[in-house]
mmCIF file with all atom_site columns, C-alpha atoms in Angstrom:
data_model
loop_
_atom_site.group_PDB
_atom_site.id
_atom_site.type_symbol
_atom_site.label_atom_id
_atom_site.label_alt_id
_atom_site.label_comp_id
_atom_site.label_asym_id
_atom_site.label_entity_id
_atom_site.label_seq_id
_atom_site.pdbx_PDB_ins_code
_atom_site.Cartn_x
_atom_site.Cartn_y
_atom_site.Cartn_z
_atom_site.occupancy
_atom_site.B_iso_or_equiv
_atom_site.pdbx_formal_charge
_atom_site.auth_seq_id
_atom_site.auth_comp_id
_atom_site.auth_asym_id
_atom_site.auth_atom_id
_atom_site.pdbx_PDB_model_num
ATOM 1   C CA . MET A 1 1   ? 70.139  -46.824 -25.375 1.00 50.00 ? 1473 MET A CA 1
ATOM 2   C CA . ALA A 1 2   ? 67.707  -45.937 -22.731 1.00 51.00 ? 1474 ALA A CA 1
ATOM 3   C CA . LYS A 1 3   ? 65.263  -43.139 -23.130 1.00 53.00 ? 1475 LYS A CA 1
ATOM 4   C CA . ASP A 1 4   ? 65.965  -40.072 -21.128 1.00 52.00 ? 1476 ASP A CA 1
ATOM 5   C CA . VAL A 1 5   ? 63.311  -39.760 -18.530 1.00 50.00 ? 1477 VAL A CA 1
ATOM 6   C CA . LYS A 1 6   ? 62.582  -36.262 -17.461 1.00 52.00 ? 1478 LYS A CA 1
ATOM 7   C CA . LYS A 1 7   ? 61.813  -35.907 -13.896 1.00 51.00 ? 1479 LYS A CA 1
ATOM 8   C CA . LYS A 1 8   ? 59.122  -33.463 -12.964 1.00 51.00 ? 1480 LYS A CA 1
ATOM 9   C CA . ALA A 1 9   ? 60.074  -30.961 -10.393 1.00 49.00 ? 1481 ALA A CA 1
ATOM 10  C CA . THR A 1 10  ? 57.638  -31.136 -7.578  1.00 50.00 ? 1482 THR A CA 1
ATOM 11  C CA . LYS A 1 11  ? 57.144  -28.489 -5.005  1.00 51.00 ? 1483 LYS A CA 1
ATOM 12  C CA . ALA A 1 12  ? 57.549  -29.573 -1.513  1.00 51.00 ? 1484 ALA A CA 1
ATOM 13  C CA . LYS A 1 13  ? 54.326  -29.177 0.373   1.00 55.00 ? 1485 LYS A CA 1
ATOM 14  C CA . ALA A 1 14  ? 54.324  -27.636 3.787   1.00 53.00 ? 1486 ALA A CA 1
ATOM 15  C CA . PRO A 1 15  ? 53.315  -29.943 6.580   1.00 54.00 ? 1487 PRO A CA 1
ATOM 16  C CA . PRO A 1 16  ? 49.723  -29.585 7.773   1.00 55.00 ? 1488 PRO A CA 1
ATOM 17  C CA . GLY A 1 17  ? 49.195  -26.615 10.029  1.00 53.00 ? 1489 GLY A CA 1
ATOM 18  C CA . GLU A 1 18  ? 52.053  -24.584 8.502   1.00 52.00 ? 1490 GLU A CA 1
ATOM 19  C CA . ALA A 1 19  ? 51.541  -21.997 5.793   1.00 52.00 ? 1491 ALA A CA 1
ATOM 20  C CA . SER A 1 20  ? 53.779  -22.259 2.775   1.00 51.00 ? 1492 SER A CA 1
ATOM 21  C CA . ALA A 1 21  ? 55.997  -19.286 2.072   1.00 53.00 ? 1493 ALA A CA 1
ATOM 22  C CA . GLY A 1 22  ? 55.298  -19.303 -1.678  1.00 53.00 ? 1494 GLY A CA 1
ATOM 23  C CA . PRO A 1 23  ? 53.037  -16.970 -3.648  1.00 55.00 ? 1495 PRO A CA 1
ATOM 24  C CA . GLU A 1 24  ? 50.327  -19.614 -3.754  1.00 59.00 ? 1496 GLU A CA 1
ATOM 25  C CA . ALA A 1 25  ? 49.739  -19.420 -0.035  1.00 60.00 ? 1497 ALA A CA 1
ATOM 26  C CA . LYS A 1 26  ? 46.051  -19.284 0.841   1.00 64.00 ? 1498 LYS A CA 1
ATOM 27  C CA . LYS A 1 27  ? 44.589  -17.168 3.567   1.00 65.00 ? 1499 LYS A CA 1
ATOM 28  C CA . PRO A 1 28  ? 43.000  -19.103 6.363   1.00 65.00 ? 1500 PRO A CA 1
ATOM 29  C CA . GLN A 1 29  ? 39.205  -18.982 6.033   1.00 68.00 ? 1501 GLN A CA 1
ATOM 30  C CA . MET A 1 30  ? 36.961  -18.261 8.950   1.00 66.00 ? 1502 MET A CA 1
ATOM 31  C CA . LYS A 1 31  ? 34.323  -20.851 9.591   1.00 67.00 ? 1503 LYS A CA 1
ATOM 32  C CA . LYS A 1 32  ? 30.808  -19.561 10.028  1.00 65.00 ? 1504 LYS A CA 1
ATOM 33  C CA . LYS A 1 33  ? 29.044  -20.577 13.168  1.00 69.00 ? 1505 LYS A CA 1
ATOM 34  C CA . ALA A 1 34  ? 26.091  -22.787 12.534  1.00 68.00 ? 1506 ALA A CA 1
ATOM 35  C CA . VAL A 1 35  ? 22.928  -21.488 14.124  1.00 66.00 ? 1507 VAL A CA 1
ATOM 36  C CA . PRO A 1 36  ? 20.665  -24.337 15.149  1.00 69.00 ? 1508 PRO A CA 1
ATOM 37  C CA . ALA A 1 37  ? 17.215  -24.228 13.577  1.00 66.00 ? 1509 ALA A CA 1
ATOM 38  C CA . LEU A 1 38  ? 14.175  -24.052 15.778  1.00 67.00 ? 1510 LEU A CA 1
ATOM 39  C CA . PRO A 1 39  ? 12.433  -27.382 16.176  1.00 69.00 ? 1511 PRO A CA 1
ATOM 40  C CA . MET A 1 40  ? 9.434   -27.833 13.889  1.00 68.00 ? 1512 MET A CA 1
ATOM 41  C CA . PRO A 1 41  ? 6.416   -30.015 14.650  1.00 70.00 ? 1513 PRO A CA 1
ATOM 42  C CA . ARG A 1 42  ? 6.602   -33.328 12.823  1.00 73.00 ? 1514 ARG A CA 1
ATOM 43  C CA . GLU A 1 43  ? 3.315   -32.658 11.006  1.00 74.00 ? 1515 GLU A CA 1
ATOM 44  C CA . ILE A 1 44  ? 4.752   -29.636 9.200   1.00 70.00 ? 1516 ILE A CA 1
ATOM 45  C CA . PRO A 1 45  ? 7.081   -30.458 6.304   1.00 69.00 ? 1517 PRO A CA 1
ATOM 46  C CA . ALA A 1 46  ? 10.377  -28.593 6.251   1.00 67.00 ? 1518 ALA A CA 1
ATOM 47  C CA . ALA A 1 47  ? 10.278  -25.584 3.940   1.00 68.00 ? 1519 ALA A CA 1
ATOM 48  C CA . ALA A 1 48  ? 12.978  -25.199 1.335   1.00 70.00 ? 1520 ALA A CA 1
ATOM 49  C CA . ALA A 1 49  ? 15.190  -22.146 1.658   1.00 69.00 ? 1521 ALA A CA 1
ATOM 50  C CA . PRO A 1 50  ? 14.060  -19.330 -0.650  1.00 68.00 ? 1522 PRO A CA 1
ATOM 51  C CA . ARG A 1 51  ? 15.971  -19.101 -3.897  1.00 76.00 ? 1523 ARG A CA 1
ATOM 52  C CA . LYS A 1 52  ? 18.134  -16.094 -4.682  1.00 78.00 ? 1524 LYS A CA 1
ATOM 53  C CA . ALA A 1 53  ? 15.708  -14.932 -7.393  1.00 73.00 ? 1525 ALA A CA 1
ATOM 54  C CA . THR A 1 54  ? 12.839  -15.030 -4.899  1.00 72.00 ? 1526 THR A CA 1
ATOM 55  C CA . LEU A 1 55  ? 14.766  -12.960 -2.381  1.00 70.00 ? 1527 LEU A CA 1
ATOM 56  C CA . LYS A 1 56  ? 15.674  -10.385 -5.052  1.00 72.00 ? 1528 LYS A CA 1
ATOM 57  C CA . ALA A 1 57  ? 12.055  -10.144 -6.221  1.00 69.00 ? 1529 ALA A CA 1
ATOM 58  C CA . GLU A 1 58  ? 10.817  -9.686  -2.655  1.00 67.00 ? 1530 GLU A CA 1
ATOM 59  C CA . ALA A 1 59  ? 13.379  -6.952  -2.035  1.00 68.00 ? 1531 ALA A CA 1
ATOM 60  C CA . ARG A 1 60  ? 12.326  -5.198  -5.250  1.00 64.00 ? 1532 ARG A CA 1
ATOM 61  C CA . HIS A 1 61  ? 8.642   -5.288  -4.267  1.00 60.00 ? 1533 HIS A CA 1
ATOM 62  C CA . LEU A 1 62  ? 9.205   -4.124  -0.720  1.00 61.00 ? 1534 LEU A CA 1
ATOM 63  C CA . GLU A 1 63  ? 11.666  -1.353  -1.526  1.00 64.00 ? 1535 GLU A CA 1
ATOM 64  C CA . PRO A 1 64  ? 10.003  2.012   -0.881  1.00 62.00 ? 1536 PRO A CA 1
ATOM 65  C CA . LEU A 1 65  ? 10.092  4.637   -3.611  1.00 63.00 ? 1537 LEU A CA 1
ATOM 66  C CA . ALA A 1 66  ? 11.689  7.897   -2.557  1.00 66.00 ? 1538 ALA A CA 1
ATOM 67  C CA . VAL A 1 67  ? 9.048   10.632  -2.537  1.00 65.00 ? 1539 VAL A CA 1
ATOM 68  C CA . ALA A 1 68  ? 10.576  13.985  -3.439  1.00 66.00 ? 1540 ALA A CA 1
ATOM 69  C CA . ALA A 1 69  ? 7.703   16.203  -2.310  1.00 68.00 ? 1541 ALA A CA 1
ATOM 70  C CA . PRO A 1 70  ? 4.632   15.831  -0.137  1.00 70.00 ? 1542 PRO A CA 1
ATOM 71  C CA . ALA A 1 71  ? 2.065   14.007  -2.236  1.00 71.00 ? 1543 ALA A CA 1
ATOM 72  C CA . ASP A 1 72  ? -1.669  14.532  -2.063  1.00 79.00 ? 1544 ASP A CA 1
ATOM 73  C CA . ILE A 1 73  ? -4.757  14.054  -4.191  1.00 80.00 ? 1545 ILE A CA 1
ATOM 74  C CA . ALA A 1 74  ? -4.794  17.770  -5.094  1.00 89.00 ? 1546 ALA A CA 1
ATOM 75  C CA . VAL A 1 75  ? -2.067  17.048  -7.635  1.00 91.00 ? 1547 VAL A CA 1
ATOM 76  C CA . LEU A 1 76  ? -4.736  15.424  -9.835  1.00 92.00 ? 1548 LEU A CA 1
ATOM 77  C CA . GLN A 1 77  ? -6.864  18.598  -9.727  1.00 92.00 ? 1549 GLN A CA 1
ATOM 78  C CA . ARG A 1 78  ? -3.821  20.714  -10.627 1.00 93.00 ? 1550 ARG A CA 1
ATOM 79  C CA . LEU A 1 79  ? -3.002  18.353  -13.496 1.00 94.00 ? 1551 LEU A CA 1
ATOM 80  C CA . TRP A 1 80  ? -6.605  18.538  -14.763 1.00 95.00 ? 1552 TRP A CA 1
ATOM 81  C CA . ASP A 1 81  ? -6.465  22.365  -14.585 1.00 95.00 ? 1553 ASP A CA 1
ATOM 82  C CA . THR A 1 82  ? -3.207  22.375  -16.574 1.00 95.00 ? 1554 THR A CA 1
ATOM 83  C CA . VAL A 1 83  ? -4.503  20.014  -19.281 1.00 96.00 ? 1555 VAL A CA 1
ATOM 84  C CA . GLU A 1 84  ? -7.748  22.039  -19.550 1.00 95.00 ? 1556 GLU A CA 1
ATOM 85  C CA . ALA A 1 85  ? -5.735  25.271  -19.904 1.00 95.00 ? 1557 ALA A CA 1
ATOM 86  C CA . ARG A 1 86  ? -3.640  23.665  -22.661 1.00 94.00 ? 1558 ARG A CA 1
ATOM 87  C CA . ARG A 1 87  ? -6.804  22.502  -24.442 1.00 94.00 ? 1559 ARG A CA 1
ATOM 88  C CA . LEU A 1 88  ? -8.243  26.017  -24.290 1.00 95.00 ? 1560 LEU A CA 1
ATOM 89  C CA . SER A 1 89  ? -5.010  27.578  -25.578 1.00 92.00 ? 1561 SER A CA 1
ATOM 90  C CA . GLY A 1 90  ? -4.959  25.113  -28.478 1.00 90.00 ? 1562 GLY A CA 1
ATOM 91  C CA . ASP A 1 91  ? -1.239  25.679  -29.056 1.00 90.00 ? 1563 ASP A CA 1
ATOM 92  C CA . THR A 1 92  ? -0.219  22.341  -30.542 1.00 91.00 ? 1564 THR A CA 1
ATOM 93  C CA . THR A 1 93  ? 3.353   23.505  -31.169 1.00 91.00 ? 1565 THR A CA 1
ATOM 94  C CA . LEU A 1 94  ? 4.146   23.939  -27.470 1.00 90.00 ? 1566 LEU A CA 1
ATOM 95  C CA . SER A 1 95  ? 1.779   21.595  -25.651 1.00 93.00 ? 1567 SER A CA 1
ATOM 96  C CA . HIS A 1 96  ? 1.722   17.816  -25.827 1.00 93.00 ? 1568 HIS A CA 1
ATOM 97  C CA . SER A 1 97  ? -1.727  17.817  -24.208 1.00 95.00 ? 1569 SER A CA 1
ATOM 98  C CA . ALA A 1 98  ? -3.140  20.245  -26.797 1.00 95.00 ? 1570 ALA A CA 1
ATOM 99  C CA . ARG A 1 99  ? -1.582  18.243  -29.637 1.00 96.00 ? 1571 ARG A CA 1
ATOM 100 C CA . LEU A 1 100 ? -3.039  14.981  -28.316 1.00 96.00 ? 1572 LEU A CA 1
ATOM 101 C CA . ILE A 1 101 ? -6.534  16.432  -27.850 1.00 96.00 ? 1573 ILE A CA 1
ATOM 102 C CA . ALA A 1 102 ? -6.381  18.007  -31.335 1.00 96.00 ? 1574 ALA A CA 1
ATOM 103 C CA . ARG A 1 103 ? -5.853  14.538  -32.821 1.00 96.00 ? 1575 ARG A CA 1
ATOM 104 C CA . GLY A 1 104 ? -9.317  13.528  -31.635 1.00 96.00 ? 1576 GLY A CA 1
ATOM 105 C CA . THR A 1 105 ? -11.016 11.265  -29.135 1.00 96.00 ? 1577 THR A CA 1
ATOM 106 C CA . PRO A 1 106 ? -9.951  7.973   -30.775 1.00 96.00 ? 1578 PRO A CA 1
ATOM 107 C CA . LYS A 1 107 ? -6.257  8.929   -30.450 1.00 97.00 ? 1579 LYS A CA 1
ATOM 108 C CA . VAL A 1 108 ? -6.746  10.148  -26.861 1.00 97.00 ? 1580 VAL A CA 1
ATOM 109 C CA . ALA A 1 109 ? -8.458  6.852   -25.972 1.00 97.00 ? 1581 ALA A CA 1
ATOM 110 C CA . GLN A 1 110 ? -5.767  4.839   -27.773 1.00 97.00 ? 1582 GLN A CA 1
ATOM 111 C CA . LYS A 1 111 ? -3.032  6.521   -25.714 1.00 97.00 ? 1583 LYS A CA 1
ATOM 112 C CA . LEU A 1 112 ? -4.926  5.743   -22.496 1.00 97.00 ? 1584 LEU A CA 1
ATOM 113 C CA . GLY A 1 113 ? -5.145  2.090   -23.546 1.00 97.00 ? 1585 GLY A CA 1
ATOM 114 C CA . GLU A 1 114 ? -1.430  1.943   -24.380 1.00 97.00 ? 1586 GLU A CA 1
ATOM 115 C CA . GLU A 1 115 ? -0.485  3.364   -20.991 1.00 97.00 ? 1587 GLU A CA 1
ATOM 116 C CA . ALA A 1 116 ? -2.841  0.954   -19.221 1.00 97.00 ? 1588 ALA A CA 1
ATOM 117 C CA . VAL A 1 117 ? -1.208  -2.007  -20.973 1.00 97.00 ? 1589 VAL A CA 1
ATOM 118 C CA . GLU A 1 118 ? 2.295   -0.744  -20.117 1.00 97.00 ? 1590 GLU A CA 1
ATOM 119 C CA . CYS A 1 119 ? 1.274   -0.372  -16.468 1.00 97.00 ? 1591 CYS A CA 1
ATOM 120 C CA . VAL A 1 120 ? -0.156  -3.903  -16.409 1.00 97.00 ? 1592 VAL A CA 1
ATOM 121 C CA . ILE A 1 121 ? 3.014   -5.326  -17.981 1.00 96.00 ? 1593 ILE A CA 1
ATOM 122 C CA . GLU A 1 122 ? 5.295   -3.670  -15.427 1.00 95.00 ? 1594 GLU A CA 1
ATOM 123 C CA . ALA A 1 123 ? 3.058   -4.751  -12.541 1.00 95.00 ? 1595 ALA A CA 1
ATOM 124 C CA . THR A 1 124 ? 2.979   -8.324  -13.846 1.00 95.00 ? 1596 THR A CA 1
ATOM 125 C CA . LEU A 1 125 ? 6.775   -8.373  -14.138 1.00 94.00 ? 1597 LEU A CA 1
ATOM 126 C CA . GLY A 1 126 ? 7.048   -7.153  -10.562 1.00 92.00 ? 1598 GLY A CA 1
ATOM 127 C CA . ASN A 1 127 ? 8.893   -3.965  -11.493 1.00 92.00 ? 1599 ASN A CA 1
ATOM 128 C CA . ARG A 1 128 ? 7.718   -1.748  -8.652  1.00 92.00 ? 1600 ARG A CA 1
ATOM 129 C CA . ARG A 1 129 ? 9.454   1.479   -9.701  1.00 92.00 ? 1601 ARG A CA 1
ATOM 130 C CA . GLU A 1 130 ? 8.392   1.145   -13.337 1.00 93.00 ? 1602 GLU A CA 1
ATOM 131 C CA . THR A 1 131 ? 4.819   0.396   -12.215 1.00 94.00 ? 1603 THR A CA 1
ATOM 132 C CA . VAL A 1 132 ? 4.789   3.689   -10.295 1.00 93.00 ? 1604 VAL A CA 1
ATOM 133 C CA . LEU A 1 133 ? 6.106   5.553   -13.356 1.00 94.00 ? 1605 LEU A CA 1
ATOM 134 C CA . GLU A 1 134 ? 3.599   3.906   -15.703 1.00 96.00 ? 1606 GLU A CA 1
ATOM 135 C CA . SER A 1 135 ? 0.804   4.599   -13.196 1.00 96.00 ? 1607 SER A CA 1
ATOM 136 C CA . ALA A 1 136 ? 1.648   8.308   -13.375 1.00 95.00 ? 1608 ALA A CA 1
ATOM 137 C CA . ASP A 1 137 ? 1.506   8.125   -17.195 1.00 96.00 ? 1609 ASP A CA 1
ATOM 138 C CA . LEU A 1 138 ? -1.814  6.295   -16.958 1.00 97.00 ? 1610 LEU A CA 1
ATOM 139 C CA . LEU A 1 139 ? -3.325  8.927   -14.643 1.00 97.00 ? 1611 LEU A CA 1
ATOM 140 C CA . TYR A 1 140 ? -2.123  11.725  -16.939 1.00 97.00 ? 1612 TYR A CA 1
ATOM 141 C CA . HIS A 1 141 ? -3.741  10.108  -19.986 1.00 98.00 ? 1613 HIS A CA 1
ATOM 142 C CA . LEU A 1 142 ? -6.916  9.383   -18.006 1.00 98.00 ? 1614 LEU A CA 1
ATOM 143 C CA . ILE A 1 143 ? -7.121  13.090  -17.176 1.00 98.00 ? 1615 ILE A CA 1
ATOM 144 C CA . VAL A 1 144 ? -6.605  13.927  -20.869 1.00 97.00 ? 1616 VAL A CA 1
ATOM 145 C CA . VAL A 1 145 ? -9.587  11.638  -21.620 1.00 98.00 ? 1617 VAL A CA 1
ATOM 146 C CA . TRP A 1 146 ? -11.636 13.486  -18.970 1.00 97.00 ? 1618 TRP A CA 1
ATOM 147 C CA . VAL A 1 147 ? -10.720 16.895  -20.438 1.00 97.00 ? 1619 VAL A CA 1
ATOM 148 C CA . ASP A 1 148 ? -11.490 15.673  -23.966 1.00 97.00 ? 1620 ASP A CA 1
ATOM 149 C CA . ALA A 1 149 ? -14.885 14.341  -22.813 1.00 97.00 ? 1621 ALA A CA 1
ATOM 150 C CA . GLY A 1 150 ? -15.695 17.437  -20.729 1.00 96.00 ? 1622 GLY A CA 1
ATOM 151 C CA . ILE A 1 151 ? -15.612 15.506  -17.439 1.00 96.00 ? 1623 ILE A CA 1
ATOM 152 C CA . ARG A 1 152 ? -14.562 17.382  -14.311 1.00 95.00 ? 1624 ARG A CA 1
ATOM 153 C CA . PRO A 1 153 ? -12.683 15.499  -11.557 1.00 94.00 ? 1625 PRO A CA 1
ATOM 154 C CA . GLU A 1 154 ? -15.464 16.295  -9.059  1.00 94.00 ? 1626 GLU A CA 1
ATOM 155 C CA . GLU A 1 155 ? -17.836 14.143  -11.126 1.00 95.00 ? 1627 GLU A CA 1
ATOM 156 C CA . VAL A 1 156 ? -15.541 11.141  -10.750 1.00 94.00 ? 1628 VAL A CA 1
ATOM 157 C CA . TRP A 1 157 ? -14.965 11.815  -7.040  1.00 92.00 ? 1629 TRP A CA 1
ATOM 158 C CA . SER A 1 158 ? -18.760 12.015  -6.517  1.00 93.00 ? 1630 SER A CA 1
ATOM 159 C CA . GLU A 1 159 ? -19.215 8.652   -8.210  1.00 91.00 ? 1631 GLU A CA 1
ATOM 160 C CA . LEU A 1 160 ? -16.510 7.128   -6.012  1.00 90.00 ? 1632 LEU A CA 1
ATOM 161 C CA . VAL A 1 161 ? -18.200 8.542   -2.903  1.00 91.00 ? 1633 VAL A CA 1
ATOM 162 C CA . ARG A 1 162 ? -21.542 7.126   -4.095  1.00 89.00 ? 1634 ARG A CA 1
ATOM 163 C CA . ARG A 1 163 ? -19.971 3.676   -4.418  1.00 87.00 ? 1635 ARG A CA 1
ATOM 164 C CA . GLU A 1 164 ? -18.355 3.693   -0.972  1.00 87.00 ? 1636 GLU A CA 1
ATOM 165 C CA . GLY A 1 165 ? -19.771 0.923   1.173   1.00 83.00 ? 1637 GLY A CA 1
ATOM 166 C CA . ILE A 1 166 ? -21.438 -0.818  -1.781  1.00 81.00 ? 1638 ILE A CA 1
ATOM 167 C CA . SER A 1 167 ? -20.304 -4.350  -2.543  1.00 78.00 ? 1639 SER A CA 1
ATOM 168 C CA . GLY A 1 168 ? -18.563 -4.647  -5.900  1.00 75.00 ? 1640 GLY A CA 1
ATOM 169 C CA . ILE A 1 169 ? -20.826 -7.579  -6.746  1.00 79.00 ? 1641 ILE A CA 1
ATOM 170 C CA . ALA A 1 170 ? -23.971 -5.584  -5.944  1.00 74.00 ? 1642 ALA A CA 1
ATOM 171 C CA . GLU A 1 171 ? -22.691 -2.548  -7.858  1.00 71.00 ? 1643 GLU A CA 1
ATOM 172 C CA . LYS A 1 172 ? -21.980 -4.616  -10.971 1.00 74.00 ? 1644 LYS A CA 1
ATOM 173 C CA . ALA A 1 173 ? -25.358 -6.342  -10.752 1.00 75.00 ? 1645 ALA A CA 1
ATOM 174 C CA . ALA A 1 174 ? -27.063 -2.927  -10.673 1.00 74.00 ? 1646 ALA A CA 1
ATOM 175 C CA . ARG A 1 175 ? -25.430 -1.782  -13.922 1.00 72.00 ? 1647 ARG A CA 1
ATOM 176 C CA . PRO A 1 176 ? -27.737 -1.422  -16.913 1.00 70.00 ? 1648 PRO A CA 1
ATOM 177 C CA . LYS A 1 177 ? -27.914 -4.553  -19.041 1.00 69.00 ? 1649 LYS A CA 1
ATOM 178 C CA . GLY A 1 178 ? -27.766 -2.406  -22.186 1.00 65.00 ? 1650 GLY A CA 1
ATOM 179 C CA . ILE A 1 179 ? -23.993 -2.239  -21.831 1.00 62.00 ? 1651 ILE A CA 1
ATOM 180 C CA . LEU A 1 180 ? -23.746 -6.005  -22.281 1.00 63.00 ? 1652 LEU A CA 1
ATOM 181 C CA . ARG A 1 181 ? -26.140 -5.972  -25.243 1.00 68.00 ? 1653 ARG A CA 1
ATOM 182 C CA . ALA A 1 182 ? -24.269 -3.099  -26.914 1.00 69.00 ? 1654 ALA A CA 1
ATOM 183 C CA . ALA A 1 183 ? -20.981 -4.923  -26.470 1.00 68.00 ? 1655 ALA A CA 1
ATOM 184 C CA . GLU A 1 184 ? -22.586 -8.120  -27.823 1.00 68.00 ? 1656 GLU A CA 1
ATOM 185 C CA . THR A 1 185 ? -20.948 -10.192 -25.111 1.00 64.00 ? 1657 THR A CA 1
ATOM 186 C CA . THR A 1 186 ? -21.744 -11.777 -21.792 1.00 61.00 ? 1658 THR A CA 1
ATOM 187 C CA . LYS A 1 187 ? -18.066 -11.862 -20.815 1.00 61.00 ? 1659 LYS A CA 1
ATOM 188 C CA . LEU A 1 188 ? -18.088 -8.475  -19.068 1.00 52.00 ? 1660 LEU A CA 1
ATOM 189 C CA . PRO A 1 189 ? -18.248 -8.788  -15.288 1.00 53.00 ? 1661 PRO A CA 1
#
């Protein structure tokens, strides 16, 4: 007795150029026009097309941050005034600034260092928005250090004005050598 051979039902394919009437019909795809590349000199090797990750990173870096209000340097003076007022009030139950200053200079300096590291990490990762946010935290904690040390913003601005037009190399060379001896290192620039 012969084995029963099952025949597979095959769908009839539509001839080329005709769309099939079945549910598996595909939509015709539009072909993109090829734009000819500009001729390059033979001496210059052809550059590879940028990868998707590169394009995303560039877009992230170049994307402007929306500024809600007009920004100016006076905001730093207002922030210093606020932190100084909180220090003078000494109310550690209501003010983060007062609480931080009450914990002492080592804690204030530690917080500044933490914020600096966070800012560096975000900048290194290329996170533009987070770098802006961490920069604001860093400036706040720098101002807390100034208030804790009794430094007024005008003192820092005066030092910046004094340094204008001076080469960074010349300015560093003019620093007292005692700093290097006190740090017991020659690694400082």
